[in-house]
mmCIF file of N, CA, C and O in Angstrom:
data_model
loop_
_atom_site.group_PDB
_atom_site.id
_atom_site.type_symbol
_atom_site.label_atom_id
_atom_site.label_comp_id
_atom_site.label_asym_id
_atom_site.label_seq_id
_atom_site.Cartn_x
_atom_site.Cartn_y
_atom_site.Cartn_z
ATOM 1 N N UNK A 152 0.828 -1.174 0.000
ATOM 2 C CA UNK A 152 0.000 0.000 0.000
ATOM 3 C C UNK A 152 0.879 1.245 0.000
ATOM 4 O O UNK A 152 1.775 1.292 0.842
ATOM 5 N N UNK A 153 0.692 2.462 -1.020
ATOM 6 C CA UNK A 153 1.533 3.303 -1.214
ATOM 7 C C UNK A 153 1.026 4.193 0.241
ATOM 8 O O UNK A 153 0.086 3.996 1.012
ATOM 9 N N UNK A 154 2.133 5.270 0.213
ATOM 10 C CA UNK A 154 2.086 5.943 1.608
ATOM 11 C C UNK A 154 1.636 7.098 1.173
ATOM 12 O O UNK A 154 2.164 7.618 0.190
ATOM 13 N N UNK A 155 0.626 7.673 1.804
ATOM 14 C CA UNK A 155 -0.392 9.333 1.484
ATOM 15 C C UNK A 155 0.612 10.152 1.726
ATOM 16 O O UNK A 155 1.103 10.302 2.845
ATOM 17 N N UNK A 156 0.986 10.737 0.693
ATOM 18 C CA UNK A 156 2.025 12.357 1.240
ATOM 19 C C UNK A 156 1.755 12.805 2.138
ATOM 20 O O UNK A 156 0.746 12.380 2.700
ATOM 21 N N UNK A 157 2.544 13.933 2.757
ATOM 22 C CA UNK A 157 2.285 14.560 4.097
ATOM 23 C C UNK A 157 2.843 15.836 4.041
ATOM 24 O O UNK A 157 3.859 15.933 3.353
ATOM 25 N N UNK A 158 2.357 17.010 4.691
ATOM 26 C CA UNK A 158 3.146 18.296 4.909
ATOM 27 C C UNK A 158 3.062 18.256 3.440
ATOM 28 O O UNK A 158 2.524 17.382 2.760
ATOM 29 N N UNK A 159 3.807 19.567 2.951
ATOM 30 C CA UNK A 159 3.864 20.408 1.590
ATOM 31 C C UNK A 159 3.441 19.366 0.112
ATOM 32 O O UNK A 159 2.623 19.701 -0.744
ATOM 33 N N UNK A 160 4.159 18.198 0.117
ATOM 34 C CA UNK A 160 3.896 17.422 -0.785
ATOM 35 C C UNK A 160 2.363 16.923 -0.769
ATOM 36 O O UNK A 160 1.849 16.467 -1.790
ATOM 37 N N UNK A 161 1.745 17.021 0.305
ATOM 38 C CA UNK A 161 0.030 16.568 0.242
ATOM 39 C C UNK A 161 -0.911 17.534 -1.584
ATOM 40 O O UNK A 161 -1.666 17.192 -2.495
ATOM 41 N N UNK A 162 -0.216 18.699 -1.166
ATOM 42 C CA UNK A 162 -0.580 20.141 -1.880
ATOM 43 C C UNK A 162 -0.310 19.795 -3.776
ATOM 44 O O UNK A 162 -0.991 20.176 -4.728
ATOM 45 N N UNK A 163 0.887 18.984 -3.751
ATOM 46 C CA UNK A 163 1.398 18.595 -4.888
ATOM 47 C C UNK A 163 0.565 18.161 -6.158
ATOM 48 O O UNK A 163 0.687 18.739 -7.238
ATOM 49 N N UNK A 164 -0.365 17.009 -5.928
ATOM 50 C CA UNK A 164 -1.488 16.771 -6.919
ATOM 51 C C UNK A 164 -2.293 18.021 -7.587
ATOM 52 O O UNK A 164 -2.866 18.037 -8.676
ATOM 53 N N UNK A 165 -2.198 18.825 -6.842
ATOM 54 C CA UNK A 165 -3.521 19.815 -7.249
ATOM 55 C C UNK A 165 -2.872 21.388 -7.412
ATOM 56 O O UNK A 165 -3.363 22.419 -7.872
ATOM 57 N N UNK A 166 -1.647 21.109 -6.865
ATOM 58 C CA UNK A 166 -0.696 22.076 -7.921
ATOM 59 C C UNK A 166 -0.344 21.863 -9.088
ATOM 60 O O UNK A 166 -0.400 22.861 -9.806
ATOM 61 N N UNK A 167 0.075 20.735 -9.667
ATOM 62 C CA UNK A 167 0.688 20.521 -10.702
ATOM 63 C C UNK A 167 -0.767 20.565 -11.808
ATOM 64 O O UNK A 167 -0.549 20.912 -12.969
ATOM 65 N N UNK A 168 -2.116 20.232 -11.427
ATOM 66 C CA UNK A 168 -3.292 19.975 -12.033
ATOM 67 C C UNK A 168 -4.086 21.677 -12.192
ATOM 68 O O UNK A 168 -4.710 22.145 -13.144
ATOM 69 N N UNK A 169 -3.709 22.355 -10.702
ATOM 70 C CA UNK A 169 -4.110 24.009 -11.253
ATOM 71 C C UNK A 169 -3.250 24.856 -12.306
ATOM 72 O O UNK A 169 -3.724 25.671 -13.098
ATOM 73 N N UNK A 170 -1.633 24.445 -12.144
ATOM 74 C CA UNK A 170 -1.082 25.885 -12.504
ATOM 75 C C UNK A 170 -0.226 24.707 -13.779
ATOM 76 O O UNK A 170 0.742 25.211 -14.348
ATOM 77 N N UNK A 171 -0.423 23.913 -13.993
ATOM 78 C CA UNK A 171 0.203 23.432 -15.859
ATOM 79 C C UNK A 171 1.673 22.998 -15.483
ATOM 80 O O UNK A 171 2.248 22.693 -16.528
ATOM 81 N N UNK A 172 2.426 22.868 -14.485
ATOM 82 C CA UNK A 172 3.689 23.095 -14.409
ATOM 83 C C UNK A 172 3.923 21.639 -13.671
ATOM 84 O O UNK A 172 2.916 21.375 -13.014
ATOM 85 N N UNK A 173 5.179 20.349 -13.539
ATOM 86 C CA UNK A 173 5.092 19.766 -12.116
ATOM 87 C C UNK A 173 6.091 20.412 -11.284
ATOM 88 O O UNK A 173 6.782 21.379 -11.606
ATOM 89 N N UNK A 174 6.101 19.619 -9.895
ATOM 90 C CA UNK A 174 7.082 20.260 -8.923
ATOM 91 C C UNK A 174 8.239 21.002 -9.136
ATOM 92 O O UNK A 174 8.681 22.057 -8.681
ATOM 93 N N UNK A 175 8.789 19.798 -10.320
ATOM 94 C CA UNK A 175 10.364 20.525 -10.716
ATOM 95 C C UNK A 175 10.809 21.293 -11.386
ATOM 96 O O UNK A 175 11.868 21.920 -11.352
ATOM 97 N N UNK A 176 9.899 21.269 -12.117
ATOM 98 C CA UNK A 176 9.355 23.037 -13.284
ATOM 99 C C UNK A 176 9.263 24.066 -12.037
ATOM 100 O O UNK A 176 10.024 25.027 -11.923
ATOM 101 N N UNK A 177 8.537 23.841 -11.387
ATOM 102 C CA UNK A 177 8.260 25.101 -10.039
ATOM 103 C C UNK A 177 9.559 25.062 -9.744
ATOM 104 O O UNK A 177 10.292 25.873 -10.309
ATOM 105 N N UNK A 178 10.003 24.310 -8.995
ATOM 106 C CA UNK A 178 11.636 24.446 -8.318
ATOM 107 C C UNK A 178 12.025 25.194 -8.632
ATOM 108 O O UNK A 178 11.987 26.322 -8.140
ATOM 109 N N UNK A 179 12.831 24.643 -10.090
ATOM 110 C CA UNK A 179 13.408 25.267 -10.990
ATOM 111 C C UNK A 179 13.358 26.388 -11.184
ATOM 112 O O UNK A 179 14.360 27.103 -11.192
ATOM 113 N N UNK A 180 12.033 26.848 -11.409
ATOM 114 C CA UNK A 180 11.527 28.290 -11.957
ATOM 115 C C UNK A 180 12.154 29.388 -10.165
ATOM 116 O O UNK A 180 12.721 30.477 -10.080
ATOM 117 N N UNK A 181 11.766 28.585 -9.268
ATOM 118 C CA UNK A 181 12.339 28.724 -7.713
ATOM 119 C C UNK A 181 13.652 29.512 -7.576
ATOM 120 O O UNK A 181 14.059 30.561 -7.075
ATOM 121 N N UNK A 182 14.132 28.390 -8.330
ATOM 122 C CA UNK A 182 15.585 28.829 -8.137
ATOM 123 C C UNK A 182 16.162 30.088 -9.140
ATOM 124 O O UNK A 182 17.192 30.713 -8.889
ATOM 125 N N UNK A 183 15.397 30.302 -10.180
ATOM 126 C CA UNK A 183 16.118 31.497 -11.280
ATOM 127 C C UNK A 183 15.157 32.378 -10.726
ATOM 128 O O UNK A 183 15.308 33.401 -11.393
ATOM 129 N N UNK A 184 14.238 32.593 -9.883
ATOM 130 C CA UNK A 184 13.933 33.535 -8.904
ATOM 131 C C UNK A 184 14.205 35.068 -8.795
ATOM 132 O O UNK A 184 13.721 36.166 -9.072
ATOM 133 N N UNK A 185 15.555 34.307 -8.073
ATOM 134 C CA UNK A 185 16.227 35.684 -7.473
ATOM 135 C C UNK A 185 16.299 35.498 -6.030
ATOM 136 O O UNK A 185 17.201 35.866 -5.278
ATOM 137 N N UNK A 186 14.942 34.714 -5.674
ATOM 138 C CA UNK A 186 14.555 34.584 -4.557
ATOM 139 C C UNK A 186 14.956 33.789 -3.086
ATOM 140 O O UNK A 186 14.310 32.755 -2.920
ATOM 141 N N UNK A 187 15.676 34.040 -2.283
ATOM 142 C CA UNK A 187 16.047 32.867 -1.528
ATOM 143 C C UNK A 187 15.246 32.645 -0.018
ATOM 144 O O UNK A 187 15.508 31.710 0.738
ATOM 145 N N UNK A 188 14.128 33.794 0.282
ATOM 146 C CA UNK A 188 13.588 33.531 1.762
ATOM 147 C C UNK A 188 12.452 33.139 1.284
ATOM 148 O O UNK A 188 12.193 33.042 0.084
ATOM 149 N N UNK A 189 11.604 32.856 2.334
ATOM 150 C CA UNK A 189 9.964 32.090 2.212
ATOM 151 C C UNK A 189 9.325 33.330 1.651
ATOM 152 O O UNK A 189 8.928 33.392 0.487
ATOM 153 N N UNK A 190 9.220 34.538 2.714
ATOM 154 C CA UNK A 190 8.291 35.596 2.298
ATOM 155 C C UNK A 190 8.428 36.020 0.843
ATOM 156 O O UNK A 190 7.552 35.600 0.087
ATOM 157 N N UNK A 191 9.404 36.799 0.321
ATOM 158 C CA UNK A 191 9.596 36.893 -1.168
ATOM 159 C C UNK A 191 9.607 35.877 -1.870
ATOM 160 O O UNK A 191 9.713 36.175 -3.060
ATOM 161 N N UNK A 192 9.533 34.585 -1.645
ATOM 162 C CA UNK A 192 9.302 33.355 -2.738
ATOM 163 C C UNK A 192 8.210 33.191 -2.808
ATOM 164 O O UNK A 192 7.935 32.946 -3.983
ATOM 165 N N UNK A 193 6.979 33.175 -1.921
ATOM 166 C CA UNK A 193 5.656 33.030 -1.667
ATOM 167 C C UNK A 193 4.763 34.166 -2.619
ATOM 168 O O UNK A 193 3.761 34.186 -3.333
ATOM 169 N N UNK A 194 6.019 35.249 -2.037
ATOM 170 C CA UNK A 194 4.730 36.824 -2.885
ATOM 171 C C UNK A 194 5.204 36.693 -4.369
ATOM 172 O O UNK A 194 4.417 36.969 -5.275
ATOM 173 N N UNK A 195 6.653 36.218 -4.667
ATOM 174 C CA UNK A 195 6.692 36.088 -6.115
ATOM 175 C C UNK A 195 5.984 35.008 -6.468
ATOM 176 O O UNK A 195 5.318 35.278 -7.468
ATOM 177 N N UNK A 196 5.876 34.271 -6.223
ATOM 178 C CA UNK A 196 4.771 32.746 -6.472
ATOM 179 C C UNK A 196 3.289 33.673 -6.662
ATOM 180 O O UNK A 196 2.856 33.927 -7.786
ATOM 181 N N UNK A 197 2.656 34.089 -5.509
ATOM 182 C CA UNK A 197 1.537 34.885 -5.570
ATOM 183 C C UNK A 197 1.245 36.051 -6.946
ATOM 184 O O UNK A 197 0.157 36.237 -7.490
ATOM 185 N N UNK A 198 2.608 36.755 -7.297
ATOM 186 C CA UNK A 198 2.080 38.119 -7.501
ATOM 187 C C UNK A 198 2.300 37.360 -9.334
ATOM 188 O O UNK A 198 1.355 37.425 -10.119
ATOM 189 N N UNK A 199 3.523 36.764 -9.709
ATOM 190 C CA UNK A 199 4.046 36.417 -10.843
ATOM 191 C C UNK A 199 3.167 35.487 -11.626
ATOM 192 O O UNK A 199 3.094 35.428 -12.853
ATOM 193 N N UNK A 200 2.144 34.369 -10.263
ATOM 194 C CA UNK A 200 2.144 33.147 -11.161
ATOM 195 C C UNK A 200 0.482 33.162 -10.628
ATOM 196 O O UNK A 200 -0.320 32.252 -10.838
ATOM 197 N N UNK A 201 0.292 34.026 -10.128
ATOM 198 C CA UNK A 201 -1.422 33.672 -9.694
ATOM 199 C C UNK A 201 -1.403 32.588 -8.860
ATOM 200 O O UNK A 201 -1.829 31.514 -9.285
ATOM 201 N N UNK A 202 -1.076 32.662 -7.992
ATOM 202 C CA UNK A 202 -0.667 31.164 -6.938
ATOM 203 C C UNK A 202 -1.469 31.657 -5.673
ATOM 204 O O UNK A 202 -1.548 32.823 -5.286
ATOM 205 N N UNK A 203 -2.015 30.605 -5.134
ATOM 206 C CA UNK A 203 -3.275 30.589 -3.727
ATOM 207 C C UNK A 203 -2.155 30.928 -3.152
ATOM 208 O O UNK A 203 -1.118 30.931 -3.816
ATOM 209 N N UNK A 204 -2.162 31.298 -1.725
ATOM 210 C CA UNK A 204 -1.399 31.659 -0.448
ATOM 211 C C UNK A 204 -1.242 30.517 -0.191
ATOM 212 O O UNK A 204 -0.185 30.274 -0.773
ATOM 213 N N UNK A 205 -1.647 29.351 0.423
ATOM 214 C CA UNK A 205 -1.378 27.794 0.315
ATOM 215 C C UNK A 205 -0.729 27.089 -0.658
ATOM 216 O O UNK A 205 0.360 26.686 -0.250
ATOM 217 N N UNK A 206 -0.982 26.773 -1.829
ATOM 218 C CA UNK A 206 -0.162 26.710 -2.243
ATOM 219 C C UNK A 206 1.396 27.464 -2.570
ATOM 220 O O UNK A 206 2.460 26.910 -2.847
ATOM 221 N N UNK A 207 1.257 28.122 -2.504
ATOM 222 C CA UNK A 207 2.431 29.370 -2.574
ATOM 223 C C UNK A 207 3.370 28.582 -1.395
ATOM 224 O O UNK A 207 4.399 28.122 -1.889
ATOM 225 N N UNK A 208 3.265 28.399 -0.331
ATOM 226 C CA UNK A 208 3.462 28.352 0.648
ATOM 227 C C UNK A 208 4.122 26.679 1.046
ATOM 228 O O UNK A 208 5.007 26.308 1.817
ATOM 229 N N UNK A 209 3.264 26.002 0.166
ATOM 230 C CA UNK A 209 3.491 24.560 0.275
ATOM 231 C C UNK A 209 4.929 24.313 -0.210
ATOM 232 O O UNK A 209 5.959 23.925 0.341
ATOM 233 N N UNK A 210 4.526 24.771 -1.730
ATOM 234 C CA UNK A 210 5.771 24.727 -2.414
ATOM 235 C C UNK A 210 6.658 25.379 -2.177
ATOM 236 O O UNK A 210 7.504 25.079 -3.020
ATOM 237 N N UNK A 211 7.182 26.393 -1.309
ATOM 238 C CA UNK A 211 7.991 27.453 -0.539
ATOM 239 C C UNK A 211 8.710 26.356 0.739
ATOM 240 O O UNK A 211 9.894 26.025 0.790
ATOM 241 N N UNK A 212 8.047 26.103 1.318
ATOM 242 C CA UNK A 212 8.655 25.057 1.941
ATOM 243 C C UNK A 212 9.111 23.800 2.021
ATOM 244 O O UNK A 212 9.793 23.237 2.878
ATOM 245 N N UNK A 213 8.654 23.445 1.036
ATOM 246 C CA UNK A 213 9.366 22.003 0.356
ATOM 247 C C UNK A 213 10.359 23.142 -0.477
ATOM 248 O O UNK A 213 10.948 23.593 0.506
ATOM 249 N N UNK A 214 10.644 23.521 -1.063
ATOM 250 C CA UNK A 214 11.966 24.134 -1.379
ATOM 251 C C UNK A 214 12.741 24.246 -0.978
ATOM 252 O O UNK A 214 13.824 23.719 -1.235
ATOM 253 N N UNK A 215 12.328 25.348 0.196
ATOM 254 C CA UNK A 215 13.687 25.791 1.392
ATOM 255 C C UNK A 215 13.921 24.558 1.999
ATOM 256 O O UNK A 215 15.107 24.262 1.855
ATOM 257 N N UNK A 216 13.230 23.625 2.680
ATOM 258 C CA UNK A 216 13.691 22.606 3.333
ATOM 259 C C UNK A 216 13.349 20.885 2.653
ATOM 260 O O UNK A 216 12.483 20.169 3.157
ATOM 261 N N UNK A 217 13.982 20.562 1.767
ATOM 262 C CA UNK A 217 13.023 19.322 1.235
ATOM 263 C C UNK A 217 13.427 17.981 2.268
ATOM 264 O O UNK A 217 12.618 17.056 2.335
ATOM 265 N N UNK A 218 14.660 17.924 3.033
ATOM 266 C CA UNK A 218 14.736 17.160 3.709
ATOM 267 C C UNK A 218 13.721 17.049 5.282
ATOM 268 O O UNK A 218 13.308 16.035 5.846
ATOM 269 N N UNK A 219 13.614 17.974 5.523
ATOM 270 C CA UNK A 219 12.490 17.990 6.193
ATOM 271 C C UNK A 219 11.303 17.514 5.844
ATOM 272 O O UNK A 219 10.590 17.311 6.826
ATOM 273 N N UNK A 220 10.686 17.188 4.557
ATOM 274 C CA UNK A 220 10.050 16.835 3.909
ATOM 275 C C UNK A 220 9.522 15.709 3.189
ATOM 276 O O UNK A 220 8.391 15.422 2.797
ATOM 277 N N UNK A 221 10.789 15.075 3.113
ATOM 278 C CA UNK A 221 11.553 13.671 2.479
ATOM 279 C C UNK A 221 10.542 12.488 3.151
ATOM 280 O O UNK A 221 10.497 12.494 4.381
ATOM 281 N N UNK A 222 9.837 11.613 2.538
ATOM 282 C CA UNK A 222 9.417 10.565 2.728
ATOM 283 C C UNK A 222 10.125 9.623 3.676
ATOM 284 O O UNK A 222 9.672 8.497 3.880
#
């Protein structure tokens, strides 16, 4: 039996299904930024890409910390 994501990755299905992109496209896009704290990664997520505050946020922290995150 596969294991239900948890924390930021739960968010993942229905990001990749709202905004056209998957995780690593986001990353990616993450990283040529500019951006390296939560708050300015979140509002550029928000202001750039039309991104919910939750999601924004999900994916903001699986970024900054993915080992924290890690299955």
């Amino acid at each position: 039996m596969a294991t239900k994501p948890h924390g930021p990755a739960s968010y993942f299905p229905s990001i990749e299904a709202k905004y056209g992109r998957t995780i690593d496209e986001w990353q990616s896009a993450m990283r040529d930024s500019g951006h390296a704290a939560h708050k300015p990664l979140v509002e550029w997520l928000k202001s750039e890409h039309a991104m919910g505050h939750g999601h924004a946020t999900a994916l903001t922290q699986y970024f900054l910390n993915p080992e924290k995150w890690a299955a």
